[in-house]
mmCIF file of C-alpha atoms and ligand atoms in Angstrom:
data_model
loop_
_atom_site.group_PDB
_atom_site.id
_atom_site.type_symbol
_atom_site.label_atom_id
_atom_site.label_comp_id
_atom_site.label_asym_id
_atom_site.label_seq_id
_atom_site.Cartn_x
_atom_site.Cartn_y
_atom_site.Cartn_z
ATOM 1 C CA MET A 1 -21.943 -4.257 -8.962
ATOM 2 C CA LEU A 2 -20.560 -1.208 -10.767
ATOM 3 C CA ASN A 3 -22.989 1.980 -11.473
ATOM 4 C CA GLN A 4 -23.151 3.525 -14.784
ATOM 5 C CA GLU A 5 -21.001 6.429 -13.914
ATOM 6 C CA GLN A 6 -18.302 3.901 -12.554
ATOM 7 C CA LEU A 7 -18.360 2.088 -15.968
ATOM 8 C CA THR A 8 -18.340 5.337 -18.137
ATOM 9 C CA ASN A 9 -15.298 6.371 -15.891
ATOM 10 C CA ILE A 10 -13.617 3.172 -16.398
ATOM 11 C CA ASP A 11 -13.788 3.729 -20.306
ATOM 12 C CA LYS A 12 -12.515 7.184 -19.768
ATOM 13 C CA ALA A 13 -9.762 5.851 -17.568
ATOM 14 C CA LYS A 14 -8.810 3.082 -20.250
ATOM 15 C CA ASP A 15 -8.427 5.866 -22.726
ATOM 16 C CA ILE A 16 -6.318 8.090 -20.723
ATOM 17 C CA LEU A 17 -3.890 5.119 -19.663
ATOM 18 C CA MET A 18 -3.644 3.493 -23.014
ATOM 19 C CA LYS A 19 -2.319 6.899 -24.293
ATOM 20 C CA GLY A 20 0.252 7.139 -21.393
ATOM 21 C CA GLY A 21 -1.684 9.346 -19.037
ATOM 22 C CA ILE A 22 -2.359 8.935 -15.273
ATOM 23 C CA VAL A 23 -5.371 8.007 -13.434
ATOM 24 C CA ALA A 24 -6.232 7.863 -9.784
ATOM 25 C CA CYS A 25 -8.481 4.717 -8.746
ATOM 26 C CA PRO A 26 -9.829 3.215 -5.608
ATOM 27 C CA THR A 27 -8.321 0.023 -4.463
ATOM 28 C CA GLU A 28 -9.325 -1.845 -1.456
ATOM 29 C CA THR A 29 -6.096 -0.991 0.270
ATOM 30 C CA VAL A 30 -5.756 2.723 -0.477
ATOM 31 C CA TYR A 31 -6.458 4.658 -3.508
ATOM 32 C CA GLY A 32 -3.588 4.316 -6.305
ATOM 33 C CA LEU A 33 -2.042 6.382 -8.900
ATOM 34 C CA PHE A 34 -2.107 4.309 -12.174
ATOM 35 C CA ALA A 35 -0.065 4.353 -15.294
ATOM 36 C CA SER A 36 0.906 1.757 -17.964
ATOM 37 C CA ALA A 37 3.966 -0.489 -16.623
ATOM 38 C CA LEU A 38 5.199 -0.484 -20.066
ATOM 39 C CA ASP A 39 5.560 3.068 -20.745
ATOM 40 C CA ASP A 40 8.754 4.909 -19.439
ATOM 41 C CA ASP A 41 7.292 8.372 -19.875
ATOM 42 C CA ALA A 42 4.033 7.504 -17.948
ATOM 43 C CA VAL A 43 5.870 5.622 -15.099
ATOM 44 C CA ARG A 44 8.305 8.776 -14.836
ATOM 45 C CA SER A 45 5.368 11.133 -14.488
ATOM 46 C CA ILE A 46 3.964 8.913 -11.486
ATOM 47 C CA TYR A 47 7.360 9.589 -9.820
ATOM 48 C CA LYS A 48 7.292 13.237 -10.684
ATOM 49 C CA ILE A 49 3.672 13.925 -9.455
ATOM 50 C CA LYS A 50 4.329 12.079 -6.120
ATOM 51 C CA GLY A 51 7.694 13.456 -5.715
ATOM 52 C CA ARG A 52 8.827 9.973 -5.017
ATOM 53 C CA PRO A 53 12.629 9.073 -5.334
ATOM 54 C CA SER A 54 13.142 7.025 -8.414
ATOM 55 C CA ARG A 55 15.049 4.404 -6.554
ATOM 56 C CA ASN A 56 11.785 3.325 -4.803
ATOM 57 C CA PRO A 57 10.301 0.679 -7.119
ATOM 58 C CA LEU A 58 6.395 0.424 -7.793
ATOM 59 C CA ILE A 59 3.922 -2.332 -7.473
ATOM 60 C CA VAL A 60 2.654 -3.525 -10.877
ATOM 61 C CA HIS A 61 -0.985 -4.389 -10.935
ATOM 62 C CA ILE A 62 -2.816 -7.051 -12.894
ATOM 63 C CA HIS A 63 -6.346 -8.669 -13.007
ATOM 64 C CA ASP A 64 -5.135 -12.231 -13.574
ATOM 65 C CA ILE A 65 -1.949 -14.398 -12.250
ATOM 66 C CA ASN A 66 -1.159 -15.495 -15.939
ATOM 67 C CA GLN A 67 -0.755 -11.903 -17.008
ATOM 68 C CA ALA A 68 2.255 -12.087 -14.411
ATOM 69 C CA ARG A 69 3.788 -15.057 -16.323
ATOM 70 C CA ASP A 70 4.488 -12.589 -19.265
ATOM 71 C CA PHE A 71 7.076 -10.800 -17.270
ATOM 72 C CA CYS A 72 7.737 -13.153 -14.163
ATOM 73 C CA ASP A 73 9.351 -16.343 -13.394
ATOM 74 C CA ILE A 74 6.601 -18.256 -11.510
ATOM 75 C CA ASP A 75 7.259 -21.971 -10.608
ATOM 76 C CA ASP A 76 4.399 -24.106 -9.381
ATOM 77 C CA ILE A 77 4.806 -23.605 -5.701
ATOM 78 C CA GLN A 78 4.891 -19.725 -6.246
ATOM 79 C CA TYR A 79 1.737 -20.079 -8.357
ATOM 80 C CA ASP A 80 0.009 -22.141 -5.649
ATOM 81 C CA THR A 81 0.761 -19.466 -3.070
ATOM 82 C CA MET A 82 -0.322 -16.774 -5.359
ATOM 83 C CA ASN A 83 -3.593 -18.502 -6.507
ATOM 84 C CA LYS A 84 -4.530 -19.209 -2.838
ATOM 85 C CA ALA A 85 -3.947 -15.498 -1.705
ATOM 86 C CA TRP A 86 -5.685 -13.823 -4.587
ATOM 87 C CA ASN A 87 -8.232 -16.120 -5.926
ATOM 88 C CA ILE A 88 -9.305 -18.168 -2.899
ATOM 89 C CA TYR A 89 -8.789 -15.660 0.095
ATOM 90 C CA ASN A 90 -9.176 -12.267 -1.640
ATOM 91 C CA TYR A 91 -6.011 -11.211 0.330
ATOM 92 C CA SER A 92 -4.489 -7.601 -0.327
ATOM 93 C CA VAL A 93 -0.921 -9.009 -0.885
ATOM 94 C CA SER A 94 1.904 -8.277 -3.198
ATOM 95 C CA PHE A 95 4.253 -10.774 -4.115
ATOM 96 C CA VAL A 96 8.004 -10.076 -5.435
ATOM 97 C CA LEU A 97 8.840 -12.330 -7.987
ATOM 98 C CA ARG A 98 12.014 -12.506 -10.251
ATOM 99 C CA MET A 99 11.683 -11.040 -13.740
ATOM 100 C CA LYS A 100 11.954 -13.294 -16.829
ATOM 101 C CA ASP A 101 15.080 -13.092 -18.765
ATOM 102 C CA ASN A 102 13.229 -12.715 -21.805
ATOM 103 C CA PRO A 103 9.832 -11.335 -20.981
ATOM 104 C CA ASP A 104 6.959 -11.211 -23.320
ATOM 105 C CA VAL A 105 6.168 -7.625 -22.262
ATOM 106 C CA ASN A 106 8.810 -5.205 -21.188
ATOM 107 C CA ILE A 107 8.078 -3.757 -17.697
ATOM 108 C CA SER A 108 9.533 -0.107 -17.563
ATOM 109 C CA LYS A 109 13.012 -0.350 -15.729
ATOM 110 C CA LEU A 110 11.798 2.762 -14.010
ATOM 111 C CA ALA A 111 9.089 1.009 -12.365
ATOM 112 C CA THR A 112 11.279 -1.756 -10.765
ATOM 113 C CA SER A 113 14.066 0.890 -10.265
ATOM 114 C CA GLY A 114 16.246 -1.485 -12.165
ATOM 115 C CA LEU A 115 15.908 -4.594 -9.889
ATOM 116 C CA GLU A 116 15.803 -8.030 -11.265
ATOM 117 C CA THR A 117 12.701 -8.444 -9.244
ATOM 118 C CA VAL A 118 9.254 -7.047 -9.553
ATOM 119 C CA ALA A 119 6.233 -6.701 -6.975
ATOM 120 C CA VAL A 120 2.818 -7.719 -8.548
ATOM 121 C CA ARG A 121 -0.587 -7.617 -6.958
ATOM 122 C CA ILE A 122 -4.325 -8.212 -8.024
ATOM 123 C CA PRO A 123 -6.453 -5.599 -6.419
ATOM 124 C CA MET A 124 -9.675 -6.820 -5.120
ATOM 125 C CA ASP A 125 -11.568 -3.676 -5.667
ATOM 126 C CA PRO A 126 -14.199 -3.902 -8.446
ATOM 127 C CA VAL A 127 -13.363 -0.692 -10.069
ATOM 128 C CA ALA A 128 -9.716 -1.249 -9.899
ATOM 129 C CA ASN A 129 -10.043 -4.838 -11.196
ATOM 130 C CA ALA A 130 -12.492 -3.766 -14.285
ATOM 131 C CA MET A 131 -9.979 -0.998 -15.141
ATOM 132 C CA LEU A 132 -7.045 -3.588 -15.243
ATOM 133 C CA LYS A 133 -9.104 -5.877 -17.128
ATOM 134 C CA ALA A 134 -10.340 -3.076 -19.659
ATOM 135 C CA CYS A 135 -6.682 -1.938 -20.346
ATOM 136 C CA GLY A 136 -5.331 -5.667 -20.668
ATOM 137 C CA ILE A 137 -1.900 -4.458 -19.650
ATOM 138 C CA PRO A 138 0.111 -4.207 -16.506
ATOM 139 C CA LEU A 139 -0.338 -0.896 -14.542
ATOM 140 C CA VAL A 140 1.988 0.656 -11.878
ATOM 141 C CA ALA A 141 0.198 2.056 -8.940
ATOM 142 C CA PRO A 142 1.709 3.442 -5.835
ATOM 143 C CA SER A 143 -0.471 5.214 -3.398
ATOM 144 C CA ALA A 144 -2.326 8.447 -4.800
ATOM 145 C CA ASN A 145 -0.725 10.859 -2.636
ATOM 146 C CA THR A 146 2.546 13.175 -2.266
ATOM 147 C CA SER A 147 5.265 10.962 -1.209
ATOM 148 C CA ASN A 148 5.902 10.561 2.580
ATOM 149 C CA TYR A 149 2.718 11.860 3.514
ATOM 150 C CA LEU A 150 -0.911 9.978 4.506
ATOM 151 C CA SER A 151 -2.253 7.733 2.043
ATOM 152 C CA PRO A 152 -5.616 8.462 0.638
ATOM 153 C CA THR A 153 -8.553 6.110 1.464
ATOM 154 C CA ASN A 154 -11.275 8.025 -0.371
ATOM 155 C CA HIS A 155 -11.996 10.123 -3.513
ATOM 156 C CA ASP A 156 -11.788 13.384 -1.751
ATOM 157 C CA MET A 157 -8.591 12.800 -0.009
ATOM 158 C CA VAL A 158 -6.806 12.235 -3.632
ATOM 159 C CA VAL A 159 -8.579 15.371 -5.062
ATOM 160 C CA MET A 160 -7.495 17.622 -2.244
ATOM 161 C CA ASP A 161 -3.780 16.317 -2.523
ATOM 162 C CA LEU A 162 -3.155 15.784 -6.212
ATOM 163 C CA GLY A 163 -6.513 16.972 -8.093
ATOM 164 C CA ASP A 164 -4.814 19.527 -10.010
ATOM 165 C CA LYS A 165 -2.191 17.059 -11.335
ATOM 166 C CA VAL A 166 -4.421 14.066 -12.287
ATOM 167 C CA PRO A 167 -7.120 14.316 -15.025
ATOM 168 C CA LEU A 168 -9.452 11.628 -13.651
ATOM 169 C CA VAL A 169 -10.260 10.195 -10.106
ATOM 170 C CA LEU A 170 -12.263 7.276 -10.014
ATOM 171 C CA ASP A 171 -14.553 6.770 -6.972
ATOM 172 C CA ASN A 172 -15.557 3.626 -5.007
ATOM 173 C CA GLY A 173 -16.331 5.190 -1.580
ATOM 174 C CA SER A 174 -13.836 4.428 1.315
ATOM 175 C CA SER A 175 -11.304 1.724 0.764
ATOM 176 C CA THR A 176 -12.588 -1.443 2.503
ATOM 177 C CA ARG A 177 -9.178 -2.227 4.086
ATOM 178 C CA GLY A 178 -7.558 1.246 4.590
ATOM 179 C CA LEU A 179 -3.895 0.113 4.803
ATOM 180 C CA GLU A 180 -1.299 -0.703 2.161
ATOM 181 C CA SER A 181 -0.925 -4.232 0.896
ATOM 182 C CA THR A 182 1.323 -6.758 2.764
ATOM 183 C CA ILE A 183 4.498 -7.334 0.549
ATOM 184 C CA ILE A 184 5.906 -10.748 0.592
ATOM 185 C CA ASP A 185 9.218 -11.511 -1.200
ATOM 186 C CA ILE A 186 8.693 -15.069 -2.680
ATOM 187 C CA SER A 187 11.368 -14.413 -5.485
ATOM 188 C CA SER A 188 13.929 -16.792 -3.730
ATOM 189 C CA GLY A 189 13.569 -20.096 -1.408
ATOM 190 C CA VAL A 190 13.534 -17.869 1.678
ATOM 191 C CA TYR A 191 9.980 -16.211 1.716
ATOM 192 C CA ARG A 192 10.209 -12.660 3.581
ATOM 193 C CA ILE A 193 7.422 -10.280 4.501
ATOM 194 C CA LEU A 194 8.691 -6.813 3.396
ATOM 195 C CA ARG A 195 5.728 -4.911 4.793
ATOM 196 C CA PRO A 196 3.007 -5.890 7.050
ATOM 197 C CA GLY A 197 -0.676 -5.153 6.075
ATOM 198 C CA VAL A 198 -4.195 -6.249 6.873
ATOM 199 C CA LEU A 199 -3.301 -9.798 6.066
ATOM 200 C CA THR A 200 -1.956 -11.066 9.279
ATOM 201 C CA TYR A 201 0.874 -13.490 10.073
ATOM 202 C CA SER A 202 -1.194 -16.043 11.309
ATOM 203 C CA GLU A 203 -3.480 -15.961 8.014
ATOM 204 C CA ILE A 204 -0.214 -16.186 6.114
ATOM 205 C CA ARG A 205 0.926 -19.244 8.072
ATOM 206 C CA SER A 206 -2.284 -21.076 8.245
ATOM 207 C CA ASN A 207 -4.077 -20.081 4.804
ATOM 208 C CA LEU A 208 -1.027 -19.760 2.465
ATOM 209 C CA GLY A 209 0.841 -22.448 4.077
ATOM 210 C CA ILE A 210 4.260 -20.492 4.317
ATOM 211 C CA ASN A 211 6.674 -21.987 6.895
ATOM 212 C CA THR A 212 6.727 -19.343 9.828
ATOM 213 C CA GLU A 213 10.446 -20.111 10.235
ATOM 214 C CA GLU A 214 11.059 -18.398 6.933
ATOM 215 C CA TYR A 215 9.659 -15.235 8.213
ATOM 216 C CA CYS A 216 12.127 -12.534 8.437
ATOM 217 C CA ALA A 217 11.182 -9.144 7.775
ATOM 218 C CA THR A 218 14.471 -7.643 6.880
ATOM 219 C CA TYR A 219 15.565 -6.590 3.265
ATOM 220 C CA GLU A 220 18.901 -5.097 3.072
ATOM 221 C CA ASN A 221 19.378 -4.260 -0.467
ATOM 222 C CA ILE A 222 16.676 -1.744 -1.346
ATOM 223 C CA VAL A 223 15.422 1.502 -0.134
ATOM 224 C CA ALA A 224 11.668 1.028 -0.042
ATOM 225 C CA PRO A 225 9.171 3.579 1.003
ATOM 226 C CA GLY A 226 7.517 0.940 3.114
ATOM 227 C CA MET A 227 10.673 0.551 5.128
ATOM 228 C CA MET A 228 11.631 4.170 5.534
ATOM 229 C CA LYS A 229 11.782 5.305 9.236
ATOM 230 C CA LYS A 230 9.899 8.211 8.403
ATOM 231 C CA HIS A 231 6.694 7.679 5.939
ATOM 232 C CA TYR A 232 3.083 7.721 6.002
ATOM 233 C CA SER A 233 3.076 11.081 7.910
ATOM 234 C CA PRO A 234 0.536 13.555 8.844
ATOM 235 C CA ARG A 235 1.677 17.313 8.111
ATOM 236 C CA ILE A 236 1.622 18.067 11.838
ATOM 237 C CA PRO A 237 3.656 16.278 14.456
ATOM 238 C CA MET A 238 2.431 12.884 15.927
ATOM 239 C CA ARG A 239 3.224 10.959 19.111
ATOM 240 C CA ILE A 240 2.146 7.233 19.799
ATOM 241 C CA ASN A 241 1.359 5.294 22.801
ATOM 242 C CA ALA A 242 -0.261 8.605 24.415
ATOM 243 C CA TYR A 243 -2.486 8.491 27.392
ATOM 244 C CA ASP A 244 -3.508 12.265 27.664
ATOM 245 C CA ARG A 245 -3.751 15.360 25.597
ATOM 246 C CA LYS A 246 -1.265 18.254 25.833
ATOM 247 C CA PRO A 247 -2.341 21.725 24.887
ATOM 248 C CA GLY A 248 -3.272 21.908 21.308
ATOM 249 C CA GLU A 249 -3.297 18.330 20.558
ATOM 250 C CA ALA A 250 -5.896 16.016 19.172
ATOM 251 C CA LEU A 251 -6.241 12.839 21.248
ATOM 252 C CA VAL A 252 -7.148 9.954 19.176
ATOM 253 C CA GLY A 253 -8.387 6.750 20.911
ATOM 254 C CA PHE A 254 -9.042 3.013 20.078
ATOM 255 C CA GLY A 255 -11.907 1.521 22.070
ATOM 256 C CA ASN A 256 -11.691 2.473 25.651
ATOM 257 C CA SER A 257 -8.031 3.087 25.623
ATOM 258 C CA VAL A 258 -8.614 6.958 26.557
ATOM 259 C CA PRO A 259 -11.620 8.101 28.014
ATOM 260 C CA ASP A 260 -12.111 11.650 26.710
ATOM 261 C CA CYS A 261 -10.485 11.389 23.111
ATOM 262 C CA ASP A 262 -11.470 13.816 20.410
ATOM 263 C CA PHE A 263 -11.576 11.051 17.949
ATOM 264 C CA ASN A 264 -11.858 7.138 18.045
ATOM 265 C CA LEU A 265 -10.503 4.782 15.320
ATOM 266 C CA SER A 266 -12.961 2.070 16.575
ATOM 267 C CA LYS A 267 -15.164 2.680 19.535
ATOM 268 C CA SER A 268 -15.740 -1.144 19.600
ATOM 269 C CA GLY A 269 -12.085 -1.803 19.679
ATOM 270 C CA ASP A 270 -12.170 -3.616 16.184
ATOM 271 C CA LEU A 271 -8.669 -3.471 14.480
ATOM 272 C CA HIS A 272 -10.003 -3.955 10.892
ATOM 273 C CA GLU A 273 -12.246 -0.801 11.558
ATOM 274 C CA ALA A 274 -9.361 1.115 13.136
ATOM 275 C CA ALA A 275 -7.299 0.461 9.969
ATOM 276 C CA ARG A 276 -10.187 1.633 7.616
ATOM 277 C CA ASN A 277 -10.516 5.002 9.695
ATOM 278 C CA LEU A 278 -6.747 5.477 10.262
ATOM 279 C CA TYR A 279 -5.562 7.611 7.367
ATOM 280 C CA ALA A 280 -9.043 9.557 6.835
ATOM 281 C CA THR A 281 -9.077 10.457 10.589
ATOM 282 C CA LEU A 282 -5.463 11.745 10.722
ATOM 283 C CA LYS A 283 -6.138 13.694 7.305
ATOM 284 C CA LYS A 284 -9.366 15.195 8.979
ATOM 285 C CA ILE A 285 -7.220 16.400 12.043
ATOM 286 C CA GLU A 286 -4.589 17.774 9.783
ATOM 287 C CA ASP A 287 -7.270 19.650 7.632
ATOM 288 C CA LEU A 288 -9.290 20.928 10.591
ATOM 289 C CA GLY A 289 -6.264 23.466 11.391
ATOM 290 C CA ILE A 290 -7.145 23.891 14.839
ATOM 291 C CA TYR A 291 -4.787 21.297 16.203
ATOM 292 C CA ILE A 292 -0.971 21.724 16.378
ATOM 293 C CA SER A 293 -0.254 17.894 16.823
ATOM 294 C CA ILE A 294 -1.753 14.551 17.321
ATOM 295 C CA ALA A 295 -1.375 12.277 20.162
ATOM 296 C CA ILE A 296 -2.593 8.696 19.612
ATOM 297 C CA SER A 297 -3.161 6.008 22.046
ATOM 298 C CA ALA A 298 -1.750 2.540 22.159
ATOM 299 C CA ILE A 299 -3.073 0.026 19.554
ATOM 300 C CA PRO A 300 -2.574 -3.593 20.555
ATOM 301 C CA GLU A 301 0.315 -5.127 18.803
ATOM 302 C CA GLU A 302 -1.615 -8.143 17.431
ATOM 303 C CA GLY A 303 -3.393 -9.206 14.152
ATOM 304 C CA VAL A 304 -4.002 -6.099 12.012
ATOM 305 C CA GLY A 305 -2.665 -3.983 14.861
ATOM 306 C CA ILE A 306 1.068 -4.932 13.817
ATOM 307 C CA ALA A 307 0.526 -2.975 10.559
ATOM 308 C CA ILE A 308 -1.401 -0.253 12.231
ATOM 309 C CA ASN A 309 1.536 0.256 14.593
ATOM 310 C CA ASP A 310 3.985 -0.231 11.679
ATOM 311 C CA ARG A 311 2.447 2.758 10.079
ATOM 312 C CA LEU A 312 2.334 4.826 13.353
ATOM 313 C CA ARG A 313 5.811 4.372 14.243
ATOM 314 C CA ARG A 314 6.748 5.674 10.652
ATOM 315 C CA GLY A 315 4.300 8.281 10.687
ATOM 316 C CA SER A 316 5.430 9.680 14.154
ATOM 317 C CA ALA A 317 9.373 9.228 13.407
ATOM 318 C CA PRO A 318 11.233 12.548 13.352
ATOM 319 C CA SER A 319 11.846 14.008 9.958
ATOM 320 C CA GLU A 320 15.076 13.384 8.288
ATOM 321 C CA PRO A 321 17.014 15.197 5.392
ATOM 322 C CA ALA A 322 16.426 13.400 2.074
ATOM 323 C CA ASP A 323 19.979 12.479 1.691
ATOM 324 C CA GLN A 324 19.971 10.598 5.413
ATOM 325 C CA ILE A 325 16.944 8.428 4.992
ATOM 326 C CA THR A 326 17.116 5.560 7.646
ATOM 327 C CA ILE A 327 15.762 2.297 6.776
ATOM 328 C CA GLU A 328 13.783 0.703 9.549
ATOM 329 C CA ARG A 329 13.025 -2.912 9.233
ATOM 330 C CA CYS A 330 9.671 -4.454 10.015
ATOM 331 C CA LYS A 331 10.060 -6.342 13.443
ATOM 332 C CA PRO A 332 11.066 -9.634 12.773
ATOM 333 C CA TYR A 333 8.040 -11.979 13.509
ATOM 334 C CA VAL A 334 8.442 -14.381 16.317
HETATM 335 P P1 AMP B 1 3.941 1.609 -2.225
HETATM 336 O O1 AMP B 1 4.523 2.982 -1.697
HETATM 337 O O2 AMP B 1 2.739 1.335 -1.584
HETATM 338 O O3 AMP B 1 3.660 1.692 -3.565
HETATM 339 O O4 AMP B 1 4.857 0.577 -1.942
HETATM 340 C C1 AMP B 1 5.445 -0.213 -2.952
HETATM 341 C C2 AMP B 1 6.329 -1.040 -2.092
HETATM 342 O O5 AMP B 1 6.715 -2.222 -2.728
HETATM 343 C C3 AMP B 1 7.579 -0.400 -1.605
HETATM 344 O O6 AMP B 1 7.938 -0.452 -0.414
HETATM 345 C C4 AMP B 1 8.529 -1.116 -2.570
HETATM 346 O O7 AMP B 1 9.869 -0.913 -2.167
HETATM 347 C C5 AMP B 1 8.015 -2.353 -2.782
HETATM 348 N N1 AMP B 1 8.571 -2.995 -3.842
HETATM 349 C C6 AMP B 1 8.231 -2.641 -5.094
HETATM 350 N N2 AMP B 1 9.001 -3.584 -6.112
HETATM 351 C C7 AMP B 1 9.861 -4.281 -5.216
HETATM 352 C C8 AMP B 1 10.988 -5.176 -5.411
HETATM 353 N N3 AMP B 1 11.228 -5.572 -6.534
HETATM 354 N N4 AMP B 1 11.575 -5.648 -4.447
HETATM 355 C C9 AMP B 1 11.061 -5.312 -3.139
HETATM 356 N N5 AMP B 1 10.038 -4.330 -2.672
HETATM 357 C C10 AMP B 1 9.521 -3.837 -3.844
HETATM 358 MG MG1 MG B 2 2.622 5.012 -0.622
#
C-alpha cells in the first residue's frame, strides 16, 4: 500500500517526466534515475547527470509486458519466459530483446546507444510500478548515482550524491533486493546472462526453464557498465577476500567469517541480507571519513553470493584511464 505522500509524489513525478524532466525513484534492486525513453533530450540529461559514457545503453522500464510489444519483437517463447519471470515469480530481471523494425513508439537511439537490441524490465517496487503506470510511456532508468561509484539503495544515498541535480527523489525505504537486476539476453536463439543478480542461476534454470547449456556469460560486442572491470566502486580503495585489518582499514565481515569485524553484511550469514546491506554499508564507511580503505571478507560463491562477488571484484579493481576500459566478462556458469 502506498501512503498519501507517495501518491502525491507520484503525481509530481509524472508531471516532471512527461515534460522531459528527471526523477529519482526507488526500485527493489537499487534506486534509479528515470526519464522518458521517447525523449532524446531527457535521455541525454541522464547520461550527463551520471557522467555515464553514451555508448553504455540504458534499461527501458515498463509496467506491463505488452508495452514492450510497442517497440520489441517478442515471440511466444520469449513472452512465456518474460511472463514467468515478471508476473509469476516477481524476479528482478532485465531481458535484452530485438527492436521492432517499425515500432509503434520510438525509443530514443541514445537510450540504446544505437544498438538493434534493447534491455527491458518491469520493476517490482510498488512506487516505481505506480509511477510507470501513471506515465503510460516507457522510462529509461540507470542507477541513481555518479557513474562507476556505489549504487544507492535508499533515498538519502541518492540525495547525498545527486540531490542538487534531480528535482524530486521518491522514497520507499531501503531497496528490498539491493543489487542491480540480472540481465539476460534473449534476443537470439542462444540465451546469455550478461550480468548476474539476485535471481540465481538455479532459479533461472528451474523456474524460467532456460537450458543451462545455453548459459554463457560473455558478450563481446558492447561496452556495458555491468561488464566493466572497474565499476560499483567505493571512493576509497577496497580489497576482497580479507582475513584481517591493516591500519586505517574498515573490516567488513559476513556471518562468522572474521571475528572482530567493524561491520557485518549479515550476522546470520544470509546472502540475501548481505546483498541488501552491501552498498549502504560501503557508503557508510566511505562517508564516515575515518577509514582510508575497506577490507571485505570472502563471500560464498553460491546463489546470490555470485552476484555479490561480481560487484565486489569490479568495485575493488584498480582504476583505469577512461580510454582504456577493460571489459571483464562474468564468469561462465558451469
Ligand atoms: P545499469 O548500469 O544498471 O543501468 O545497467 C544497464 C545494463 O544493461 C548495462 O550493463 C547495459 O550495457 C545493459 N544493456 C542495456 N541495453 C542493452 C542491450 N541492448 N544489449 C546488452 N546490454 C544492454
Ligand atoms: Mg549503475
